[in-house]
Tab-separated table of C-alpha atoms in Angstrom:
chain	number	residue	atom	x	y	z
A	957	MET	CA	28.765	-14.305	32.042
A	958	SER	CA	29.308	-10.744	30.916
A	959	ASP	CA	31.457	-12.115	28.095
A	960	LEU	CA	28.767	-14.572	27.114
A	961	LYS	CA	26.163	-11.835	27.155
A	962	HIS	CA	28.376	-9.702	24.969
A	963	HIS	CA	28.783	-12.584	22.572
A	964	ILE	CA	25.015	-13.117	22.347
A	965	ALA	CA	24.358	-9.422	21.763
A	966	THR	CA	26.896	-9.382	18.970
A	967	ALA	CA	25.362	-12.375	17.234
A	968	PHE	CA	21.966	-10.702	17.297
A	969	ASP	CA	23.437	-7.425	16.065
A	970	ARG	CA	25.104	-9.242	13.194
A	971	ASP	CA	21.832	-10.941	12.279
A	972	LEU	CA	19.992	-7.650	12.492
A	973	GLU	CA	22.561	-5.969	10.274
A	974	GLY	CA	22.055	-8.704	7.704
A	975	ILE	CA	18.299	-8.214	7.805
A	976	GLN	CA	18.627	-4.450	7.523
A	977	ALA	CA	20.957	-4.764	4.549
A	978	GLN	CA	18.385	-7.035	2.911
A	979	ILE	CA	15.517	-4.581	3.475
A	980	LEU	CA	17.592	-1.777	1.937
A	981	LYS	CA	18.328	-3.938	-1.075
A	982	MET	CA	14.630	-4.739	-1.381
A	983	GLY	CA	13.867	-1.018	-1.014
A	984	GLY	CA	16.267	-0.258	-3.869
A	985	LEU	CA	14.497	-2.731	-6.153
A	986	VAL	CA	11.126	-1.229	-5.261
A	987	GLU	CA	12.348	2.333	-5.908
A	988	ALA	CA	13.536	1.185	-9.345
A	989	ALA	CA	10.178	-0.502	-9.999
A	990	ILE	CA	8.291	2.734	-9.269
A	991	HIS	CA	10.700	4.708	-11.442
A	992	ASP	CA	10.688	2.322	-14.384
A	993	SER	CA	6.948	1.680	-14.428
A	994	ALA	CA	6.188	5.431	-14.449
A	995	LYS	CA	8.814	6.002	-17.123
A	996	SER	CA	7.474	3.176	-19.279
A	997	LEU	CA	4.024	4.736	-19.014
A	998	GLU	CA	5.140	8.179	-20.146
A	999	THR	CA	7.465	7.037	-22.916
A	1000	ARG	CA	5.203	4.151	-23.972
A	1001	ASP	CA	8.157	1.844	-23.554
A	1002	GLU	CA	6.565	-1.597	-23.562
A	1003	GLU	CA	9.884	-3.371	-23.184
A	1004	LEU	CA	10.665	-1.509	-19.963
A	1005	ALA	CA	7.144	-2.266	-18.721
A	1006	GLU	CA	7.773	-5.947	-19.364
A	1007	GLN	CA	10.999	-5.755	-17.337
A	1008	VAL	CA	9.095	-4.290	-14.372
A	1009	ARG	CA	6.494	-7.046	-14.588
A	1010	LYS	CA	9.135	-9.755	-14.606
A	1011	GLY	CA	11.236	-8.046	-11.931
A	1012	ASP	CA	8.422	-8.184	-9.388
A	1013	LEU	CA	9.138	-11.848	-8.751
A	1014	ALA	CA	12.523	-10.975	-7.234
A	1015	ILE	CA	10.818	-8.498	-4.888
A	1016	ASP	CA	8.288	-11.121	-3.795
A	1017	GLU	CA	11.081	-13.591	-3.125
A	1018	MET	CA	12.958	-11.063	-1.023
A	1019	GLU	CA	9.906	-10.579	1.163
A	1020	GLU	CA	9.674	-14.341	1.684
A	1021	SER	CA	13.309	-14.699	2.584
A	1022	LEU	CA	13.256	-11.632	4.844
A	1023	ASN	CA	10.320	-13.062	6.769
A	1024	GLU	CA	11.979	-16.435	7.110
A	1025	GLU	CA	15.221	-14.840	8.240
A	1026	ALA	CA	13.407	-12.615	10.756
A	1027	ALA	CA	11.502	-15.575	12.226
A	1028	ARG	CA	14.759	-17.539	12.397
A	1029	VAL	CA	16.468	-14.717	14.277
A	1030	ILE	CA	13.597	-14.415	16.758
A	1031	ALA	CA	13.588	-18.158	17.420
A	1032	LEU	CA	17.358	-18.441	17.617
A	1033	ARG	CA	18.331	-15.247	19.457
A	1034	GLN	CA	15.189	-14.737	21.523
A	1035	PRO	CA	15.711	-10.971	21.517
A	1036	ALA	CA	14.615	-8.666	24.341
A	1037	ALA	CA	11.502	-6.521	23.837
A	1038	SER	CA	13.234	-3.547	22.202
A	1039	ASP	CA	15.252	-5.718	19.800
A	1040	LEU	CA	12.162	-7.757	19.042
A	1041	ARG	CA	10.398	-4.552	18.061
A	1042	VAL	CA	13.089	-3.855	15.452
A	1043	VAL	CA	12.768	-7.321	13.926
A	1044	LEU	CA	8.972	-7.132	13.829
A	1045	SER	CA	9.138	-3.694	12.216
A	1046	VAL	CA	11.322	-5.116	9.464
A	1047	MET	CA	8.671	-7.745	8.744
A	1048	ARG	CA	6.015	-5.041	8.477
A	1049	MET	CA	8.201	-2.882	6.277
A	1050	SER	CA	8.907	-5.750	3.914
A	1051	ALA	CA	5.150	-6.313	3.559
A	1052	ASN	CA	4.713	-2.630	2.627
A	1053	LEU	CA	7.562	-2.805	0.116
A	1054	GLU	CA	6.111	-5.938	-1.443
A	1055	ARG	CA	2.757	-4.174	-1.914
A	1056	ILE	CA	4.451	-1.154	-3.550
A	1057	GLY	CA	6.185	-3.601	-5.893
A	1058	ASP	CA	2.823	-5.140	-6.796
A	1059	LEU	CA	1.313	-1.735	-7.470
A	1060	SER	CA	4.261	-0.855	-9.749
A	1061	LYS	CA	3.779	-4.109	-11.616
A	1062	ASN	CA	0.112	-3.266	-12.072
A	1063	MET	CA	1.077	0.169	-13.444
A	1064	ALA	CA	3.488	-1.467	-15.877
A	1065	LYS	CA	0.725	-3.783	-17.111
A	1066	ARG	CA	-1.489	-0.837	-17.912
A	1067	THR	CA	1.363	0.715	-19.934
A	1068	THR	CA	0.982	-2.079	-22.440
A	1069	VAL	CA	-2.766	-1.473	-22.727
A	1070	LEU	CA	-2.545	2.325	-22.801
A	1071	ALA	CA	0.184	2.280	-25.459
A	1072	GLN	CA	-2.533	1.172	-27.921
A	1073	MET	CA	-4.806	4.127	-27.130
A	1074	THR	CA	-4.971	7.812	-27.939
A	1075	GLN	CA	-2.939	9.709	-25.372
A	1076	ILE	CA	-4.840	11.976	-22.966
A	1077	ASN	CA	-2.854	15.200	-23.024
A	1078	GLY	CA	-0.269	15.538	-20.305
A	1079	SER	CA	-1.763	12.918	-18.050
A	1080	THR	CA	1.106	10.423	-18.110
A	1081	THR	CA	3.563	13.252	-17.390
A	1082	ALA	CA	1.518	14.230	-14.329
A	1083	LEU	CA	1.390	10.601	-13.219
A	1084	ARG	CA	5.128	10.267	-13.620
A	1085	ARG	CA	5.670	13.382	-11.487
A	1086	MET	CA	3.413	11.915	-8.817
A	1087	ALA	CA	5.332	8.613	-8.977
A	1088	ARG	CA	8.641	10.462	-8.668
A	1089	ASP	CA	7.446	12.144	-5.484
A	1090	VAL	CA	6.530	8.748	-4.035
A	1091	GLU	CA	9.882	7.328	-5.118
A	1092	MET	CA	11.703	10.175	-3.291
A	1093	MET	CA	9.492	9.658	-0.236
A	1094	LEU	CA	10.464	5.986	-0.196
A	1095	LYS	CA	14.146	6.823	-0.545
A	1096	ASP	CA	13.892	9.233	2.412
A	1097	ALA	CA	11.830	6.790	4.486
A	1098	LEU	CA	14.545	4.148	4.089
A	1099	ASP	CA	17.258	6.712	4.922
A	1100	ALA	CA	15.236	7.718	7.983
A	1101	TYR	CA	15.016	4.058	8.946
A	1102	ILE	CA	18.767	3.517	8.817
A	1103	LYS	CA	19.503	6.711	10.728
A	1104	ARG	CA	16.471	6.362	13.028
A	1105	ASP	CA	15.767	9.939	11.916
A	1106	GLU	CA	12.353	10.803	13.328
A	1107	ALA	CA	12.261	14.319	11.797
A	1108	LEU	CA	12.897	12.965	8.299
A	1109	ALA	CA	10.217	10.314	8.799
A	1110	ARG	CA	7.710	13.005	9.816
A	1111	ASP	CA	8.680	14.992	6.731
A	1112	VAL	CA	7.906	11.960	4.551
A	1113	ILE	CA	4.483	11.610	6.152
A	1114	GLU	CA	3.713	15.280	5.532
A	1115	ARG	CA	4.668	14.976	1.879
A	1116	ASP	CA	2.098	12.222	1.439
A	1117	ALA	CA	-0.589	14.907	1.748
A	1118	ASP	CA	0.747	16.440	-1.493
A	1119	VAL	CA	0.504	13.080	-3.223
A	1120	ASP	CA	-3.094	12.744	-2.036
A	1121	GLN	CA	-3.756	16.230	-3.379
A	1122	MET	CA	-2.276	15.313	-6.761
A	1123	TYR	CA	-4.492	12.256	-6.855
A	1124	ASN	CA	-7.616	14.283	-6.117
A	1125	THR	CA	-6.730	16.793	-8.838
A	1126	LEU	CA	-6.103	14.040	-11.384
A	1127	PHE	CA	-9.310	12.266	-10.414
A	1128	ARG	CA	-11.293	15.398	-11.226
A	1129	GLU	CA	-9.376	15.906	-14.465
A	1130	PHE	CA	-10.118	12.390	-15.635
A	1131	LEU	CA	-13.792	12.857	-14.826
A	1132	THR	CA	-13.802	16.037	-16.913
A	1133	PHE	CA	-12.139	14.287	-19.872
A	1134	MET	CA	-14.719	11.510	-19.685
A	1135	LEU	CA	-17.608	13.965	-19.622
A	1136	GLU	CA	-16.138	15.905	-22.551
A	1137	ASP	CA	-15.795	12.881	-24.763
A	1138	PRO	CA	-17.087	9.396	-23.935
A	1139	ARG	CA	-14.389	7.915	-26.189
A	1140	ASN	CA	-11.961	8.899	-23.426
A	1141	ILE	CA	-13.703	6.742	-20.831
A	1142	THR	CA	-11.676	3.544	-21.211
A	1143	SER	CA	-8.283	5.193	-21.181
A	1144	CYS	CA	-9.321	7.522	-18.369
A	1145	MET	CA	-10.426	4.542	-16.289
A	1146	HIS	CA	-6.985	3.009	-16.748
A	1147	LEU	CA	-5.251	6.312	-15.976
A	1148	HIS	CA	-7.408	6.711	-12.934
A	1149	PHE	CA	-6.454	3.229	-11.713
A	1150	ILE	CA	-2.817	4.190	-12.095
A	1151	ALA	CA	-3.293	7.429	-10.143
A	1152	LYS	CA	-5.044	5.479	-7.406
A	1153	ASN	CA	-2.226	2.919	-7.338
A	1154	ILE	CA	0.406	5.631	-6.932
A	1155	GLU	CA	-1.665	7.205	-4.169
A	1156	ARG	CA	-1.747	3.811	-2.424
A	1157	MET	CA	2.023	3.498	-2.831
A	1158	GLY	CA	2.261	6.787	-0.904
A	1159	ASP	CA	0.162	5.250	1.869
A	1160	HIS	CA	2.536	2.282	2.099
A	1161	VAL	CA	5.549	4.620	2.251
A	1162	THR	CA	3.755	6.516	5.021
A	1163	ALA	CA	3.326	3.245	6.903
A	1164	ILE	CA	7.086	2.655	6.620
A	1165	ALA	CA	7.801	6.174	7.932
A	1166	GLU	CA	5.442	5.496	10.834
A	1167	GLN	CA	7.433	2.378	11.705
A	1168	VAL	CA	10.545	4.565	11.826
A	1169	ILE	CA	8.860	6.997	14.228
A	1170	PHE	CA	7.684	4.082	16.330
A	1171	LEU	CA	11.231	2.670	16.476
A	1172	ALA	CA	12.825	6.039	17.196
A	1173	SER	CA	10.358	7.321	19.774
A	1174	GLY	CA	8.430	4.256	20.909
A	1175	GLU	CA	5.241	6.115	20.026
A	1176	LYS	CA	2.780	5.743	17.184
A	1177	PRO	CA	2.269	9.069	15.420
A	1178	GLU	CA	-1.254	10.264	16.161
A	1179	GLY	CA	-3.768	11.025	13.485
A	1180	VAL	CA	-1.784	9.887	10.499
A	1181	ARG	CA	-2.212	6.173	10.741
A	1182	VAL	CA	-5.614	5.726	9.171
A	1183	LYS	CA	-5.414	6.948	5.615
A	1184	GLU	CA	-8.441	8.498	4.053
A	1185	ASP	CA	-9.543	8.158	0.467
A	1186	ARG	CA	-10.936	11.638	0.057
A	1187	THR	CA	-12.876	10.919	-3.127
A	1188	SER	CA	-15.274	8.834	-1.036
A	1189	SER	CA	-16.827	11.960	0.441
A	1190	ASP	CA	-15.565	14.689	-1.857
A	1191	PRO	CA	-18.383	17.230	-2.248
A	1192	ALA	CA	-17.210	17.967	-5.810
A	1193	LEU	CA	-18.096	14.379	-6.626
A	1194	SER	CA	-21.351	14.275	-4.780
A	1195	ALA	CA	-23.079	16.692	-7.178
A	1196	ASP	CA	-25.143	14.826	-9.728
A	1197	LEU	CA	-23.250	15.991	-12.811
B	1151	MET	CA	12.586	-29.659	35.002
B	1152	SER	CA	9.942	-31.572	33.098
B	1153	ASP	CA	7.347	-29.987	35.387
B	1154	LEU	CA	8.747	-26.552	34.711
B	1155	LYS	CA	8.707	-27.168	30.976
B	1156	HIS	CA	5.099	-28.299	31.179
B	1157	HIS	CA	4.256	-25.178	33.117
B	1158	ILE	CA	5.869	-22.956	30.484
B	1159	ALA	CA	4.047	-24.712	27.646
B	1160	THR	CA	0.740	-24.227	29.407
B	1161	ALA	CA	1.345	-20.551	29.947
B	1162	PHE	CA	2.096	-20.115	26.249
B	1163	ASP	CA	-0.994	-22.114	25.292
B	1164	ARG	CA	-3.116	-19.943	27.535
B	1165	ASP	CA	-1.663	-16.785	25.971
B	1166	LEU	CA	-2.202	-18.171	22.503
B	1167	GLU	CA	-5.807	-19.036	23.316
B	1168	GLY	CA	-6.339	-15.458	24.453
B	1169	ILE	CA	-4.874	-14.108	21.223
B	1170	GLN	CA	-6.943	-16.493	19.118
B	1171	ALA	CA	-10.120	-15.493	20.951
B	1172	GLN	CA	-9.270	-11.863	20.246
B	1173	ILE	CA	-8.713	-12.468	16.524
B	1174	LEU	CA	-12.083	-14.239	16.290
B	1175	LYS	CA	-13.756	-11.323	18.021
B	1176	MET	CA	-12.043	-8.939	15.614
B	1177	GLY	CA	-13.133	-11.171	12.722
B	1178	GLY	CA	-16.721	-10.967	13.940
B	1179	LEU	CA	-16.609	-7.166	13.958
B	1180	VAL	CA	-15.163	-7.126	10.446
B	1181	GLU	CA	-17.821	-9.557	9.143
B	1182	ALA	CA	-20.469	-7.221	10.565
B	1183	ALA	CA	-18.759	-4.200	8.953
B	1184	ILE	CA	-18.862	-5.852	5.519
B	1185	HIS	CA	-22.490	-6.841	6.026
B	1186	ASP	CA	-23.692	-3.479	7.310
B	1187	SER	CA	-21.818	-1.338	4.801
B	1188	ALA	CA	-23.219	-3.354	1.870
B	1189	LYS	CA	-26.702	-3.259	3.398
B	1190	SER	CA	-26.506	0.504	3.971
B	1191	LEU	CA	-25.539	0.919	0.331
B	1192	GLU	CA	-28.460	-1.079	-1.023
B	1193	THR	CA	-31.106	0.314	1.332
B	1194	ARG	CA	-29.628	3.857	1.298
B	1195	ASP	CA	-29.521	3.695	5.084
B	1196	GLU	CA	-27.273	6.605	5.972
B	1197	GLU	CA	-27.592	5.975	9.694
B	1198	LEU	CA	-26.282	2.428	9.342
B	1199	ALA	CA	-23.448	3.745	7.139
B	1200	GLU	CA	-22.545	6.195	9.899
B	1201	GLN	CA	-22.433	3.316	12.405
B	1202	VAL	CA	-19.982	1.411	10.198
B	1203	ARG	CA	-17.768	4.485	9.883
B	1204	LYS	CA	-17.684	5.010	13.640
B	1205	GLY	CA	-17.281	1.291	14.371
B	1206	ASP	CA	-14.034	1.087	12.425
B	1207	LEU	CA	-12.163	2.691	15.312
B	1208	ALA	CA	-12.843	-0.357	17.497
B	1209	ILE	CA	-11.424	-2.610	14.765
B	1210	ASP	CA	-8.280	-0.479	14.499
B	1211	GLU	CA	-7.831	-0.595	18.249
B	1212	MET	CA	-8.159	-4.380	18.275
B	1213	GLU	CA	-5.351	-4.662	15.736
B	1214	GLU	CA	-3.137	-2.475	17.920
B	1215	SER	CA	-3.829	-4.467	21.044
B	1216	LEU	CA	-3.450	-7.812	19.241
B	1217	ASN	CA	-0.028	-6.764	17.967
B	1218	GLU	CA	1.060	-5.591	21.382
B	1219	GLU	CA	-0.190	-8.790	22.986
B	1220	ALA	CA	1.542	-10.950	20.351
B	1221	ALA	CA	4.854	-9.097	20.812
B	1222	ARG	CA	4.461	-9.445	24.578
B	1223	VAL	CA	3.909	-13.195	24.274
B	1224	ILE	CA	6.941	-13.625	22.020
B	1225	ALA	CA	9.178	-11.641	24.375
B	1226	LEU	CA	7.850	-13.322	27.520
B	1227	ARG	CA	7.399	-16.935	26.404
B	1228	GLN	CA	10.122	-17.112	23.755
B	1229	PRO	CA	8.187	-19.742	21.825
B	1230	ALA	CA	9.811	-22.457	19.716
B	1231	ALA	CA	9.782	-22.075	15.916
B	1232	SER	CA	6.407	-23.747	15.300
B	1233	ASP	CA	4.664	-21.807	18.082
B	1234	LEU	CA	6.314	-18.610	16.894
B	1235	ARG	CA	4.849	-19.242	13.455
B	1236	VAL	CA	1.357	-19.288	14.942
B	1237	VAL	CA	1.865	-15.991	16.751
B	1238	LEU	CA	3.341	-14.309	13.680
B	1239	SER	CA	0.447	-15.565	11.548
B	1240	VAL	CA	-1.994	-13.942	13.965
B	1241	MET	CA	-0.217	-10.616	13.488
B	1242	ARG	CA	-0.514	-10.949	9.726
B	1243	MET	CA	-4.156	-11.951	9.927
B	1244	SER	CA	-4.991	-8.974	12.122
B	1245	ALA	CA	-3.389	-6.670	9.510
B	1246	ASN	CA	-5.621	-8.231	6.833
B	1247	LEU	CA	-8.713	-7.863	9.004
B	1248	GLU	CA	-7.880	-4.233	9.713
B	1249	ARG	CA	-7.602	-3.540	5.974
B	1250	ILE	CA	-10.987	-5.186	5.315
B	1251	GLY	CA	-12.441	-2.974	8.050
B	1252	ASP	CA	-10.990	0.113	6.330
B	1253	LEU	CA	-12.425	-0.936	2.984
B	1254	SER	CA	-15.863	-1.420	4.595
B	1255	LYS	CA	-15.631	2.021	6.131
B	1256	ASN	CA	-14.791	3.441	2.717
B	1257	MET	CA	-17.834	1.686	1.232
B	1258	ALA	CA	-20.030	3.148	3.986
B	1259	LYS	CA	-18.742	6.652	3.198
B	1260	ARG	CA	-19.770	6.288	-0.409
B	1261	THR	CA	-23.275	5.260	0.718
B	1262	THR	CA	-23.787	8.788	2.009
B	1263	VAL	CA	-22.676	10.289	-1.307
B	1264	LEU	CA	-24.557	7.835	-3.518
B	1265	ALA	CA	-27.776	8.263	-1.522
B	1266	GLN	CA	-28.037	11.739	-3.102
B	1267	MET	CA	-27.802	10.431	-6.663
B	1268	THR	CA	-30.038	8.672	-9.144
B	1269	GLN	CA	-29.792	4.939	-8.587
B	1270	ILE	CA	-28.117	2.883	-11.330
B	1271	ASN	CA	-30.493	-0.041	-11.822
B	1272	GLY	CA	-29.654	-3.134	-9.844
B	1273	SER	CA	-26.038	-2.197	-9.232
B	1274	THR	CA	-26.189	-1.917	-5.446
B	1275	THR	CA	-27.961	-5.276	-5.250
B	1276	ALA	CA	-25.153	-6.864	-7.261
B	1277	LEU	CA	-22.572	-5.195	-5.035
B	1278	ARG	CA	-24.337	-6.451	-1.931
B	1279	ARG	CA	-24.328	-10.003	-3.316
B	1280	MET	CA	-20.619	-9.714	-3.991
B	1281	ALA	CA	-20.048	-8.399	-0.450
B	1282	ARG	CA	-22.086	-11.267	0.983
B	1283	ASP	CA	-19.845	-13.787	-0.793
B	1284	VAL	CA	-16.774	-12.120	0.708
B	1285	GLU	CA	-18.415	-12.090	4.137
B	1286	MET	CA	-19.069	-15.865	3.885
B	1287	MET	CA	-15.508	-16.421	2.683
B	1288	LEU	CA	-14.218	-14.565	5.732
B	1289	LYS	CA	-16.439	-16.575	8.063
B	1290	ASP	CA	-15.130	-19.811	6.544
B	1291	ALA	CA	-11.521	-18.620	6.603
B	1292	LEU	CA	-11.797	-17.937	10.342
B	1293	ASP	CA	-13.473	-21.330	10.895
B	1294	ALA	CA	-10.689	-22.945	8.893
B	1295	TYR	CA	-8.163	-21.140	11.069
B	1296	ILE	CA	-9.637	-22.418	14.317
B	1297	LYS	CA	-9.923	-25.987	13.018
B	1298	ARG	CA	-6.672	-25.788	11.019
B	1299	ASP	CA	-8.862	-27.053	8.163
B	1300	GLU	CA	-6.692	-26.901	5.063
B	1301	ALA	CA	-9.434	-28.132	2.700
B	1302	LEU	CA	-11.835	-25.403	3.815
B	1303	ALA	CA	-9.070	-22.804	3.421
B	1304	ARG	CA	-8.436	-23.991	-0.142
B	1305	ASP	CA	-12.162	-23.779	-0.835
B	1306	VAL	CA	-12.146	-20.143	0.318
B	1307	ILE	CA	-9.263	-19.338	-2.030
B	1308	GLU	CA	-11.090	-20.920	-4.963
B	1309	ARG	CA	-14.220	-18.899	-4.255
B	1310	ASP	CA	-12.204	-15.709	-4.567
B	1311	ALA	CA	-12.032	-16.352	-8.324
B	1312	ASP	CA	-15.840	-15.920	-8.435
B	1313	VAL	CA	-15.541	-12.602	-6.633
B	1314	ASP	CA	-12.922	-11.475	-9.156
B	1315	GLN	CA	-15.270	-12.551	-11.936
B	1316	MET	CA	-18.141	-10.533	-10.422
B	1317	TYR	CA	-15.850	-7.531	-10.251
B	1318	ASN	CA	-14.864	-7.840	-13.898
B	1319	THR	CA	-18.519	-8.125	-14.932
B	1320	LEU	CA	-19.501	-5.083	-12.891
B	1321	PHE	CA	-16.556	-3.097	-14.223
B	1322	ARG	CA	-17.781	-3.661	-17.777
B	1323	GLU	CA	-21.356	-2.826	-16.791
B	1324	PHE	CA	-20.333	0.471	-15.240
B	1325	LEU	CA	-18.338	1.354	-18.351
B	1326	THR	CA	-21.412	0.654	-20.476
B	1327	PHE	CA	-23.622	2.838	-18.274
B	1328	MET	CA	-21.093	5.657	-18.530
B	1329	LEU	CA	-20.940	5.392	-22.304
B	1330	GLU	CA	-24.733	5.312	-22.562
B	1331	ASP	CA	-25.227	8.460	-20.547
B	1332	PRO	CA	-22.427	10.733	-19.317
B	1333	ARG	CA	-24.664	11.846	-16.445
B	1334	ASN	CA	-24.002	8.381	-14.985
B	1335	ILE	CA	-20.241	8.921	-14.829
B	1336	THR	CA	-19.952	10.249	-11.285
B	1337	SER	CA	-22.141	7.643	-9.666
B	1338	CYS	CA	-20.573	4.874	-11.755
B	1339	MET	CA	-17.118	5.965	-10.620
B	1340	HIS	CA	-18.255	5.647	-7.005
B	1341	LEU	CA	-19.905	2.288	-7.684
B	1342	HIS	CA	-16.796	1.117	-9.424
B	1343	PHE	CA	-14.662	2.126	-6.420
B	1344	ILE	CA	-16.958	0.080	-4.219
B	1345	ALA	CA	-16.717	-2.966	-6.487
B	1346	LYS	CA	-12.937	-2.639	-6.463
B	1347	ASN	CA	-12.929	-2.356	-2.678
B	1348	ILE	CA	-14.981	-5.530	-2.296
B	1349	GLU	CA	-12.660	-7.296	-4.712
B	1350	ARG	CA	-9.715	-6.206	-2.547
B	1351	MET	CA	-11.511	-7.488	0.554
B	1352	GLY	CA	-11.615	-10.867	-1.180
B	1353	ASP	CA	-7.851	-10.676	-1.688
B	1354	HIS	CA	-7.338	-10.037	2.019
B	1355	VAL	CA	-9.581	-12.978	2.927
B	1356	THR	CA	-7.517	-15.086	0.522
B	1357	ALA	CA	-4.363	-13.978	2.356
B	1358	ILE	CA	-5.939	-15.168	5.629
B	1359	ALA	CA	-6.823	-18.530	4.072
B	1360	GLU	CA	-3.244	-18.828	2.841
B	1361	GLN	CA	-1.999	-18.310	6.386
B	1362	VAL	CA	-4.236	-21.206	7.456
B	1363	ILE	CA	-2.752	-23.467	4.786
B	1364	PHE	CA	0.718	-22.399	5.826
B	1365	LEU	CA	-0.050	-23.213	9.466
B	1366	ALA	CA	-1.707	-26.543	8.661
B	1367	SER	CA	0.777	-27.807	6.109
B	1368	GLY	CA	3.907	-25.692	6.597
B	1369	GLU	CA	3.731	-24.855	2.894
B	1370	LYS	CA	2.758	-21.716	1.034
B	1371	PRO	CA	0.100	-22.497	-1.561
B	1372	GLU	CA	1.651	-22.091	-5.004
B	1373	GLY	CA	0.290	-19.753	-7.602
B	1374	VAL	CA	-2.390	-18.108	-5.534
B	1375	ARG	CA	-0.323	-15.681	-3.529
B	1376	VAL	CA	0.115	-12.863	-6.000
B	1377	LYS	CA	-3.288	-11.520	-6.822
B	1378	GLU	CA	-3.956	-10.167	-10.262
B	1379	ASP	CA	-6.098	-7.205	-11.111
B	1380	ARG	CA	-7.399	-8.508	-14.403
B	1381	THR	CA	-8.696	-5.178	-15.668
B	1382	SER	CA	-5.086	-4.078	-16.082
B	1383	SER	CA	-4.708	-6.255	-19.158
B	1384	ASP	CA	-8.288	-7.118	-20.014
B	1385	PRO	CA	-8.557	-7.179	-23.816
B	1386	ALA	CA	-12.168	-5.981	-23.597
B	1387	LEU	CA	-10.816	-2.814	-22.055
B	1388	SER	CA	-7.955	-2.365	-24.423
B	1389	ALA	CA	-10.197	-1.608	-27.409
B	1390	ASP	CA	-10.390	2.126	-27.985
B	1391	LEU	CA	-14.123	2.513	-27.449
């Protein structure tokens, strides 16, 4: 009986390892998508942007197969509560990764449009810096997941506040550019969409880090779960300019 | 043995019924949040907006408790593959509902800000119409879920194209208002955020309808899953105005 139990535990562990390897691979593709889409934006590299757009299909397919594999493992191995929690967290994480992939694809699409327009000084460099921060956060969140490193996960969540701050600064900058010269409006709207997309990527990375904390400690981190879009009540935006 | 099996099946069915009742209740709260936030925007009812903002906590808590209940049922009842699929779909649906609740809350926040500004003619009425369409789509998606009505779910997905179309029209209108008079920029940015949020609500309702199709037919609907933000490559927006 003890032997049988051991055998069952091992089979589940092997399955789980497979799933975890898959989520890391998916994470790697998503990190590259963030990196390449931001780079294509700054360097106006339409070919690279096209690669990101096409590459998103592979990310979507990985989410599908991860979900199928996770459901198969649950049905087949019937894991105990704590093991079940790990498998369910992987399903949630893959959904977050898939969304980050989508947001990168959307950024890459705007590269193609923005490449035709007058550049707004320095803005794509600032966006790329913001994207790099999110990329590093994702890398650390995945490391924290593998090591069940709660401290690192909390660090990732704290860094998301900086990304939010960058977004708010850029939002105000774009508004200023639009007010200065209405010919900037179209490109600033696109740039603003990109900034918002990167900010949302940060939220998805935060959600992944929260899963890590939940797995490591069994507790949901308080007060970080519901993300706020600060522009919705920013006093600087409530003045009738 | 056959008696025991019957007993187990019944217990699972009872649990599932409880979970499904909870998701419908959550759906009802989210429908009301969409309705009230759009109404507060059009009628500049800051008190109603405040209610929506506060009410979002209850929606968040329902998602938590639904997830816990679903995990409990999986661990306790160890459902077969097809039953497991139903439970997992409920978890996904609750995540979509929670996001729609967040987006409604965000809309309600902007009501407070926009109430201080000059009204842009007719825009809040158009936004409320768009929100009403999404609200009806959600109602139908939940009905389709209960009845496992694949045709109704497909109808919901088709109607999302109209919502996307409304968004694209509004996006162009807001751009025009901004170009006409730079003093409109701040309020148009807020209005545009709201339009985008409603459009995203439609995407989440579509995801729920897709879950229904998946449950009813065992197949993922082709070609509707990945939602496109058409402004990212809209030729009308690529001209350097």
